[in-house]
Amino acid sequence: MASYPSFVKIVEVGPRDGLQSLNQTIPTDDKIKYINLLSECSFPEIEVTSFVSPKWIPQLADADKVSRSILHAPHTVYTALIPNLPGLENALDAGYNSVAVFTTVSETFSQNNTNCSINESMKRFSEMRLVWKEIDLRVRGYISTVWHCPYEGKINHKIVIDMISKLIDLGITEISLGDTIGKAKPDEVRRLLEIILSKWPPSLFALHMHDTFGFAEENIHASLELGVYKFDSSTGGMGGCPYAEGSSGNIATETIHSLCQSLGIETGIQSKNLIQAAEFIQNTVEKESITHA
Ligand code: HMG
Ligand code: MG
């Protein structure tokens, strides 16, 4: 019989990944209300927004205002996504003590997403490290396109392992492995995780599964069996990366939460509040699409 972890950490990425690709602008006050509702769910971590170029991601141009206006629940870590030193400085200015940096194992995706090569993105990380090693800052690191890239196809395991080593050397303490276009099947997820977990403990990793082809829940189930216990998700399954064609929503937080309940795994999430937050953001997105139709 399979054994599962007793606790799963859910990282709610709806306010950032869920909203970043929407065409209709979500009013800042609605984002604040959404995040405040999420704070009532007792998430261990919420990714609030990103400090990236507003020309690239106009939806999150209000990152500073949102960050300064939200309420903070005592046991929730609030994280901002950042691509470079200016992003880090802006996040620190807005009061963050947790940030997430992002890179990829596909050169073409790197160029499309951040207008630089993977090596250049590592240089940006090294620049940021000069700052973060001197202060008490928690740094999470995303690796995108870990299994499949929309431009380069299937990704070689060795490149992923090398990238994980680099991020660990930079002092990154949690690495989120992204199935950016939701193409990985459970066997593929299992194969790579077995290699990774033969080298490092599961506490270092989270999975970030987009659900384009409906494999995300099965993948999470498979990875729970291997001892992985941290997952990113978004309320209502919203999300996508504007620079990854075919990237649709993240796995819904409600789906992971129900899966965990059915397996007797604790998440600490308040179900009633979760439904309220999901309904609020879905209604807001719908209202804004009608207004801007
Ligand atoms: P760039 O245009 O190549 O470079 O942007 P730049 O450094 O020459 O800057 C151009 C302009 O952007 C300048 O302004 C800079 O000041 C400004 P201008 O002089 O033209 O007025 N700028 C910034 N402004 C605000 N905040 C900053 C910042 N940096 C520069 N931090 C850059 C390079 C990386 C900034 C750009 O390519 C960018 O913002 N990319 C972000 C792309 C993005 O957010 N993608 C989605 C998130 S990643 C994702 O979804 C995947 C994930 O979910 C995991 C998964 O699913 O796999 C995490
Ligand atoms: Mg994503």
JSON list of C-alpha atoms in Angstrom, two decimals, residues 74-242:
[
{"chain": "A", "resi": 74, "resn": "PRO", "atom": "CA", "xyz": [0.36, 35.72, 11.29]},
{"chain": "A", "resi": 75, "resn": "HIS", "atom": "CA", "xyz": [1.24, 32.24, 9.97]},
{"chain": "A", "resi": 76, "resn": "THR", "atom": "CA", "xyz": [1.32, 32.99, 6.25]},
{"chain": "A", "resi": 77, "resn": "VAL", "atom": "CA", "xyz": [4.50, 33.77, 4.33]},
{"chain": "A", "resi": 78, "resn": "TYR", "atom": "CA", "xyz": [3.93, 36.42, 1.63]},
{"chain": "A", "resi": 79, "resn": "THR", "atom": "CA", "xyz": [6.18, 36.07, -1.39]},
{"chain": "A", "resi": 80, "resn": "ALA", "atom": "CA", "xyz": [6.84, 38.23, -4.45]},
{"chain": "A", "resi": 81, "resn": "LEU", "atom": "CA", "xyz": [8.17, 36.93, -7.76]},
{"chain": "A", "resi": 82, "resn": "ILE", "atom": "CA", "xyz": [11.20, 38.85, -9.07]},
{"chain": "A", "resi": 83, "resn": "PRO", "atom": "CA", "xyz": [13.38, 38.54, -12.21]},
{"chain": "A", "resi": 84, "resn": "ASN", "atom": "CA", "xyz": [16.36, 40.79, -11.44]},
{"chain": "A", "resi": 85, "resn": "LEU", "atom": "CA", "xyz": [18.02, 43.27, -9.09]},
{"chain": "A", "resi": 86, "resn": "PRO", "atom": "CA", "xyz": [15.55, 46.13, -9.70]},
{"chain": "A", "resi": 87, "resn": "GLY", "atom": "CA", "xyz": [12.74, 43.66, -8.97]},
{"chain": "A", "resi": 88, "resn": "LEU", "atom": "CA", "xyz": [14.47, 42.56, -5.76]},
{"chain": "A", "resi": 89, "resn": "GLU", "atom": "CA", "xyz": [14.97, 46.18, -4.66]},
{"chain": "A", "resi": 90, "resn": "ASN", "atom": "CA", "xyz": [11.31, 46.99, -5.30]},
{"chain": "A", "resi": 91, "resn": "ALA", "atom": "CA", "xyz": [10.15, 43.89, -3.41]},
{"chain": "A", "resi": 92, "resn": "LEU", "atom": "CA", "xyz": [12.36, 44.75, -0.41]},
{"chain": "A", "resi": 93, "resn": "ASP", "atom": "CA", "xyz": [11.08, 48.30, -0.51]},
{"chain": "A", "resi": 94, "resn": "ALA", "atom": "CA", "xyz": [7.51, 47.01, -0.39]},
{"chain": "A", "resi": 95, "resn": "GLY", "atom": "CA", "xyz": [8.39, 45.04, 2.76]},
{"chain": "A", "resi": 96, "resn": "TYR", "atom": "CA", "xyz": [8.88, 41.43, 1.58]},
{"chain": "A", "resi": 97, "resn": "ASN", "atom": "CA", "xyz": [11.06, 39.00, 3.50]},
{"chain": "A", "resi": 98, "resn": "SER", "atom": "CA", "xyz": [10.38, 36.19, 1.02]},
{"chain": "A", "resi": 99, "resn": "VAL", "atom": "CA", "xyz": [10.95, 36.33, -2.75]},
{"chain": "A", "resi": 100, "resn": "ALA", "atom": "CA", "xyz": [10.84, 33.85, -5.62]},
{"chain": "A", "resi": 101, "resn": "VAL", "atom": "CA", "xyz": [13.26, 34.02, -8.52]},
{"chain": "A", "resi": 102, "resn": "PHE", "atom": "CA", "xyz": [12.67, 32.19, -11.80]},
{"chain": "A", "resi": 103, "resn": "THR", "atom": "CA", "xyz": [14.68, 30.57, -14.52]},
{"chain": "A", "resi": 104, "resn": "THR", "atom": "CA", "xyz": [14.31, 27.66, -16.90]},
{"chain": "A", "resi": 105, "resn": "VAL", "atom": "CA", "xyz": [16.12, 24.75, -18.50]},
{"chain": "A", "resi": 106, "resn": "SER", "atom": "CA", "xyz": [15.20, 25.79, -22.05]},
{"chain": "A", "resi": 107, "resn": "GLU", "atom": "CA", "xyz": [17.20, 28.49, -23.86]},
{"chain": "A", "resi": 108, "resn": "THR", "atom": "CA", "xyz": [14.28, 29.45, -26.10]},
{"chain": "A", "resi": 109, "resn": "PHE", "atom": "CA", "xyz": [11.86, 29.74, -23.21]},
{"chain": "A", "resi": 110, "resn": "SER", "atom": "CA", "xyz": [14.40, 31.85, -21.31]},
{"chain": "A", "resi": 111, "resn": "GLN", "atom": "CA", "xyz": [14.67, 34.28, -24.22]},
{"chain": "A", "resi": 112, "resn": "ASN", "atom": "CA", "xyz": [10.91, 34.46, -24.62]},
{"chain": "A", "resi": 113, "resn": "ASN", "atom": "CA", "xyz": [10.11, 34.84, -20.93]},
{"chain": "A", "resi": 114, "resn": "THR", "atom": "CA", "xyz": [12.93, 37.05, -19.68]},
{"chain": "A", "resi": 115, "resn": "ASN", "atom": "CA", "xyz": [14.72, 38.28, -22.81]},
{"chain": "A", "resi": 116, "resn": "CYS", "atom": "CA", "xyz": [18.00, 36.66, -21.80]},
{"chain": "A", "resi": 117, "resn": "SER", "atom": "CA", "xyz": [19.91, 33.39, -22.06]},
{"chain": "A", "resi": 118, "resn": "ILE", "atom": "CA", "xyz": [19.98, 30.91, -19.16]},
{"chain": "A", "resi": 119, "resn": "ASN", "atom": "CA", "xyz": [23.56, 32.00, -18.40]},
{"chain": "A", "resi": 120, "resn": "GLU", "atom": "CA", "xyz": [22.49, 35.62, -18.30]},
{"chain": "A", "resi": 121, "resn": "SER", "atom": "CA", "xyz": [19.65, 34.70, -15.95]},
{"chain": "A", "resi": 122, "resn": "MET", "atom": "CA", "xyz": [22.24, 33.02, -13.69]},
{"chain": "A", "resi": 123, "resn": "LYS", "atom": "CA", "xyz": [24.25, 36.27, -13.76]},
{"chain": "A", "resi": 124, "resn": "ARG", "atom": "CA", "xyz": [21.12, 38.12, -12.63]},
{"chain": "A", "resi": 125, "resn": "PHE", "atom": "CA", "xyz": [20.75, 35.59, -9.81]},
{"chain": "A", "resi": 126, "resn": "SER", "atom": "CA", "xyz": [24.40, 36.11, -8.77]},
{"chain": "A", "resi": 127, "resn": "GLU", "atom": "CA", "xyz": [23.85, 39.87, -8.71]},
{"chain": "A", "resi": 128, "resn": "MET", "atom": "CA", "xyz": [20.78, 39.41, -6.51]},
{"chain": "A", "resi": 129, "resn": "ARG", "atom": "CA", "xyz": [22.66, 36.98, -4.29]},
{"chain": "A", "resi": 130, "resn": "LEU", "atom": "CA", "xyz": [25.13, 39.71, -3.33]},
{"chain": "A", "resi": 131, "resn": "VAL", "atom": "CA", "xyz": [22.12, 41.40, -1.72]},
{"chain": "A", "resi": 132, "resn": "TRP", "atom": "CA", "xyz": [20.22, 38.40, -0.33]},
{"chain": "A", "resi": 133, "resn": "LYS", "atom": "CA", "xyz": [23.20, 36.73, 1.34]},
{"chain": "A", "resi": 134, "resn": "GLU", "atom": "CA", "xyz": [23.65, 39.83, 3.51]},
{"chain": "A", "resi": 135, "resn": "ILE", "atom": "CA", "xyz": [20.07, 40.01, 4.78]},
{"chain": "A", "resi": 136, "resn": "ASP", "atom": "CA", "xyz": [17.47, 37.76, 6.32]},
{"chain": "A", "resi": 137, "resn": "LEU", "atom": "CA", "xyz": [15.61, 36.94, 3.11]},
{"chain": "A", "resi": 138, "resn": "ARG", "atom": "CA", "xyz": [14.01, 33.67, 2.19]},
{"chain": "A", "resi": 139, "resn": "VAL", "atom": "CA", "xyz": [14.55, 32.83, -1.50]},
{"chain": "A", "resi": 140, "resn": "ARG", "atom": "CA", "xyz": [12.47, 30.35, -3.44]},
{"chain": "A", "resi": 141, "resn": "GLY", "atom": "CA", "xyz": [13.52, 29.42, -7.00]},
{"chain": "A", "resi": 142, "resn": "TYR", "atom": "CA", "xyz": [11.37, 28.32, -9.91]},
{"chain": "A", "resi": 143, "resn": "ILE", "atom": "CA", "xyz": [12.67, 26.17, -12.71]},
{"chain": "A", "resi": 144, "resn": "SER", "atom": "CA", "xyz": [10.26, 26.32, -15.65]},
{"chain": "A", "resi": 145, "resn": "THR", "atom": "CA", "xyz": [9.79, 23.78, -18.45]},
{"chain": "A", "resi": 146, "resn": "VAL", "atom": "CA", "xyz": [11.30, 20.99, -16.35]},
{"chain": "A", "resi": 147, "resn": "TRP", "atom": "CA", "xyz": [9.69, 18.20, -18.39]},
{"chain": "A", "resi": 148, "resn": "HIS", "atom": "CA", "xyz": [8.57, 19.83, -21.64]},
{"chain": "A", "resi": 149, "resn": "CYS", "atom": "CA", "xyz": [9.20, 23.15, -23.33]},
{"chain": "A", "resi": 150, "resn": "PRO", "atom": "CA", "xyz": [6.71, 24.66, -25.78]},
{"chain": "A", "resi": 151, "resn": "TYR", "atom": "CA", "xyz": [9.63, 25.49, -28.11]},
{"chain": "A", "resi": 152, "resn": "GLU", "atom": "CA", "xyz": [12.25, 22.79, -27.48]},
{"chain": "A", "resi": 153, "resn": "GLY", "atom": "CA", "xyz": [10.13, 19.75, -26.63]},
{"chain": "A", "resi": 154, "resn": "LYS", "atom": "CA", "xyz": [11.24, 17.12, -24.10]},
{"chain": "A", "resi": 155, "resn": "ILE", "atom": "CA", "xyz": [13.90, 18.22, -21.62]},
{"chain": "A", "resi": 156, "resn": "ASN", "atom": "CA", "xyz": [16.95, 16.14, -20.71]},
{"chain": "A", "resi": 157, "resn": "HIS", "atom": "CA", "xyz": [17.07, 15.14, -17.01]},
{"chain": "A", "resi": 158, "resn": "LYS", "atom": "CA", "xyz": [20.74, 16.06, -16.70]},
{"chain": "A", "resi": 159, "resn": "ILE", "atom": "CA", "xyz": [20.07, 19.71, -17.50]},
{"chain": "A", "resi": 160, "resn": "VAL", "atom": "CA", "xyz": [17.47, 19.81, -14.73]},
{"chain": "A", "resi": 161, "resn": "ILE", "atom": "CA", "xyz": [19.81, 18.20, -12.19]},
{"chain": "A", "resi": 162, "resn": "ASP", "atom": "CA", "xyz": [22.58, 20.70, -13.11]},
{"chain": "A", "resi": 163, "resn": "MET", "atom": "CA", "xyz": [20.17, 23.61, -12.67]},
{"chain": "A", "resi": 164, "resn": "ILE", "atom": "CA", "xyz": [18.99, 22.35, -9.27]},
{"chain": "A", "resi": 165, "resn": "SER", "atom": "CA", "xyz": [22.65, 22.17, -8.13]},
{"chain": "A", "resi": 166, "resn": "LYS", "atom": "CA", "xyz": [23.24, 25.75, -9.29]},
{"chain": "A", "resi": 167, "resn": "LEU", "atom": "CA", "xyz": [20.21, 27.06, -7.41]},
{"chain": "A", "resi": 168, "resn": "ILE", "atom": "CA", "xyz": [21.24, 25.25, -4.22]},
{"chain": "A", "resi": 169, "resn": "ASP", "atom": "CA", "xyz": [24.74, 26.76, -4.53]},
{"chain": "A", "resi": 170, "resn": "LEU", "atom": "CA", "xyz": [23.13, 30.21, -4.74]},
{"chain": "A", "resi": 171, "resn": "GLY", "atom": "CA", "xyz": [21.48, 29.69, -1.35]},
{"chain": "A", "resi": 172, "resn": "ILE", "atom": "CA", "xyz": [17.98, 28.98, -2.64]},
{"chain": "A", "resi": 173, "resn": "THR", "atom": "CA", "xyz": [16.12, 26.93, -0.06]},
{"chain": "A", "resi": 174, "resn": "GLU", "atom": "CA", "xyz": [13.01, 25.80, -1.92]},
{"chain": "A", "resi": 175, "resn": "ILE", "atom": "CA", "xyz": [12.95, 24.87, -5.59]},
{"chain": "A", "resi": 176, "resn": "SER", "atom": "CA", "xyz": [9.66, 24.77, -7.43]},
{"chain": "A", "resi": 177, "resn": "LEU", "atom": "CA", "xyz": [9.75, 22.43, -10.43]},
{"chain": "A", "resi": 178, "resn": "GLY", "atom": "CA", "xyz": [7.45, 23.74, -13.14]},
{"chain": "A", "resi": 179, "resn": "ASP", "atom": "CA", "xyz": [5.48, 21.73, -15.63]},
{"chain": "A", "resi": 180, "resn": "THR", "atom": "CA", "xyz": [4.83, 25.02, -17.39]},
{"chain": "A", "resi": 181, "resn": "ILE", "atom": "CA", "xyz": [2.66, 23.64, -20.19]},
{"chain": "A", "resi": 182, "resn": "GLY", "atom": "CA", "xyz": [1.08, 20.78, -18.25]},
{"chain": "A", "resi": 183, "resn": "LYS", "atom": "CA", "xyz": [2.39, 18.12, -20.61]},
{"chain": "A", "resi": 184, "resn": "ALA", "atom": "CA", "xyz": [4.21, 15.79, -18.21]},
{"chain": "A", "resi": 185, "resn": "LYS", "atom": "CA", "xyz": [2.59, 12.44, -17.56]},
{"chain": "A", "resi": 186, "resn": "PRO", "atom": "CA", "xyz": [2.85, 10.59, -14.21]},
{"chain": "A", "resi": 187, "resn": "ASP", "atom": "CA", "xyz": [5.55, 8.20, -15.46]},
{"chain": "A", "resi": 188, "resn": "GLU", "atom": "CA", "xyz": [7.73, 11.09, -16.57]},
{"chain": "A", "resi": 189, "resn": "VAL", "atom": "CA", "xyz": [7.18, 12.94, -13.31]},
{"chain": "A", "resi": 190, "resn": "ARG", "atom": "CA", "xyz": [8.03, 9.82, -11.32]},
{"chain": "A", "resi": 191, "resn": "ARG", "atom": "CA", "xyz": [11.21, 9.09, -13.34]},
{"chain": "A", "resi": 192, "resn": "LEU", "atom": "CA", "xyz": [12.68, 12.55, -12.83]},
{"chain": "A", "resi": 193, "resn": "LEU", "atom": "CA", "xyz": [11.64, 12.79, -9.18]},
{"chain": "A", "resi": 194, "resn": "GLU", "atom": "CA", "xyz": [13.26, 9.44, -8.42]},
{"chain": "A", "resi": 195, "resn": "ILE", "atom": "CA", "xyz": [16.57, 10.80, -9.72]},
{"chain": "A", "resi": 196, "resn": "ILE", "atom": "CA", "xyz": [16.18, 14.09, -7.86]},
{"chain": "A", "resi": 197, "resn": "LEU", "atom": "CA", "xyz": [15.15, 12.46, -4.59]},
{"chain": "A", "resi": 198, "resn": "SER", "atom": "CA", "xyz": [18.10, 10.07, -4.74]},
{"chain": "A", "resi": 199, "resn": "LYS", "atom": "CA", "xyz": [20.29, 13.20, -4.40]},
{"chain": "A", "resi": 200, "resn": "TRP", "atom": "CA", "xyz": [18.32, 15.66, -2.27]},
{"chain": "A", "resi": 201, "resn": "PRO", "atom": "CA", "xyz": [15.55, 15.51, 0.37]},
{"chain": "A", "resi": 202, "resn": "PRO", "atom": "CA", "xyz": [11.91, 16.21, -0.59]},
{"chain": "A", "resi": 203, "resn": "SER", "atom": "CA", "xyz": [11.87, 19.23, 1.76]},
{"chain": "A", "resi": 204, "resn": "LEU", "atom": "CA", "xyz": [13.87, 21.14, -0.90]},
{"chain": "A", "resi": 205, "resn": "PHE", "atom": "CA", "xyz": [11.21, 20.82, -3.60]},
{"chain": "A", "resi": 206, "resn": "ALA", "atom": "CA", "xyz": [7.75, 21.90, -4.61]},
{"chain": "A", "resi": 207, "resn": "LEU", "atom": "CA", "xyz": [5.87, 20.97, -7.76]},
{"chain": "A", "resi": 208, "resn": "HIS", "atom": "CA", "xyz": [4.22, 23.65, -9.90]},
{"chain": "A", "resi": 209, "resn": "MET", "atom": "CA", "xyz": [1.87, 21.83, -12.24]},
{"chain": "A", "resi": 210, "resn": "HIS", "atom": "CA", "xyz": [-0.14, 23.59, -14.90]},
{"chain": "A", "resi": 211, "resn": "ASP", "atom": "CA", "xyz": [-3.16, 21.53, -15.85]},
{"chain": "A", "resi": 212, "resn": "THR", "atom": "CA", "xyz": [-3.43, 22.00, -19.61]},
{"chain": "A", "resi": 213, "resn": "PHE", "atom": "CA", "xyz": [-4.07, 18.33, -20.40]},
{"chain": "A", "resi": 214, "resn": "GLY", "atom": "CA", "xyz": [-5.64, 17.23, -17.11]},
{"chain": "A", "resi": 215, "resn": "PHE", "atom": "CA", "xyz": [-2.56, 15.32, -15.82]},
{"chain": "A", "resi": 216, "resn": "ALA", "atom": "CA", "xyz": [-1.80, 17.57, -12.85]},
{"chain": "A", "resi": 217, "resn": "GLU", "atom": "CA", "xyz": [-3.82, 15.75, -10.19]},
{"chain": "A", "resi": 218, "resn": "GLU", "atom": "CA", "xyz": [-2.44, 12.34, -11.20]},
{"chain": "A", "resi": 219, "resn": "ASN", "atom": "CA", "xyz": [1.07, 13.80, -11.20]},
{"chain": "A", "resi": 220, "resn": "ILE", "atom": "CA", "xyz": [0.62, 15.18, -7.72]},
{"chain": "A", "resi": 221, "resn": "HIS", "atom": "CA", "xyz": [-0.73, 11.86, -6.54]},
{"chain": "A", "resi": 222, "resn": "ALA", "atom": "CA", "xyz": [2.34, 10.10, -7.98]},
{"chain": "A", "resi": 223, "resn": "SER", "atom": "CA", "xyz": [4.72, 12.56, -6.36]},
{"chain": "A", "resi": 224, "resn": "LEU", "atom": "CA", "xyz": [3.00, 12.26, -2.95]},
{"chain": "A", "resi": 225, "resn": "GLU", "atom": "CA", "xyz": [3.83, 8.55, -3.12]},
{"chain": "A", "resi": 226, "resn": "LEU", "atom": "CA", "xyz": [7.49, 9.53, -3.51]},
{"chain": "A", "resi": 227, "resn": "GLY", "atom": "CA", "xyz": [7.39, 11.81, -0.48]},
{"chain": "A", "resi": 228, "resn": "VAL", "atom": "CA", "xyz": [7.01, 15.22, -2.18]},
{"chain": "A", "resi": 229, "resn": "TYR", "atom": "CA", "xyz": [4.77, 17.37, 0.01]},
{"chain": "A", "resi": 230, "resn": "LYS", "atom": "CA", "xyz": [4.86, 20.93, -1.33]},
{"chain": "A", "resi": 231, "resn": "PHE", "atom": "CA", "xyz": [2.66, 22.02, -4.21]},
{"chain": "A", "resi": 232, "resn": "ASP", "atom": "CA", "xyz": [1.82, 25.31, -5.91]},
{"chain": "A", "resi": 233, "resn": "SER", "atom": "CA", "xyz": [-1.76, 25.86, -7.00]},
{"chain": "A", "resi": 234, "resn": "SER", "atom": "CA", "xyz": [-4.21, 28.62, -7.77]},
{"chain": "A", "resi": 235, "resn": "THR", "atom": "CA", "xyz": [-7.76, 29.10, -6.56]},
{"chain": "A", "resi": 236, "resn": "GLY", "atom": "CA", "xyz": [-10.20, 28.21, -9.30]},
{"chain": "A", "resi": 237, "resn": "GLY", "atom": "CA", "xyz": [-7.35, 26.78, -11.41]},
{"chain": "A", "resi": 238, "resn": "MET", "atom": "CA", "xyz": [-6.56, 30.12, -12.98]},
{"chain": "A", "resi": 239, "resn": "GLY", "atom": "CA", "xyz": [-3.22, 30.88, -14.53]},
{"chain": "A", "resi": 240, "resn": "GLY", "atom": "CA", "xyz": [-0.71, 30.55, -17.30]},
{"chain": "A", "resi": 241, "resn": "CYS", "atom": "CA", "xyz": [2.48, 32.05, -18.58]},
{"chain": "A", "resi": 242, "resn": "PRO", "atom": "CA", "xyz": [2.03, 34.56, -21.42]}
]
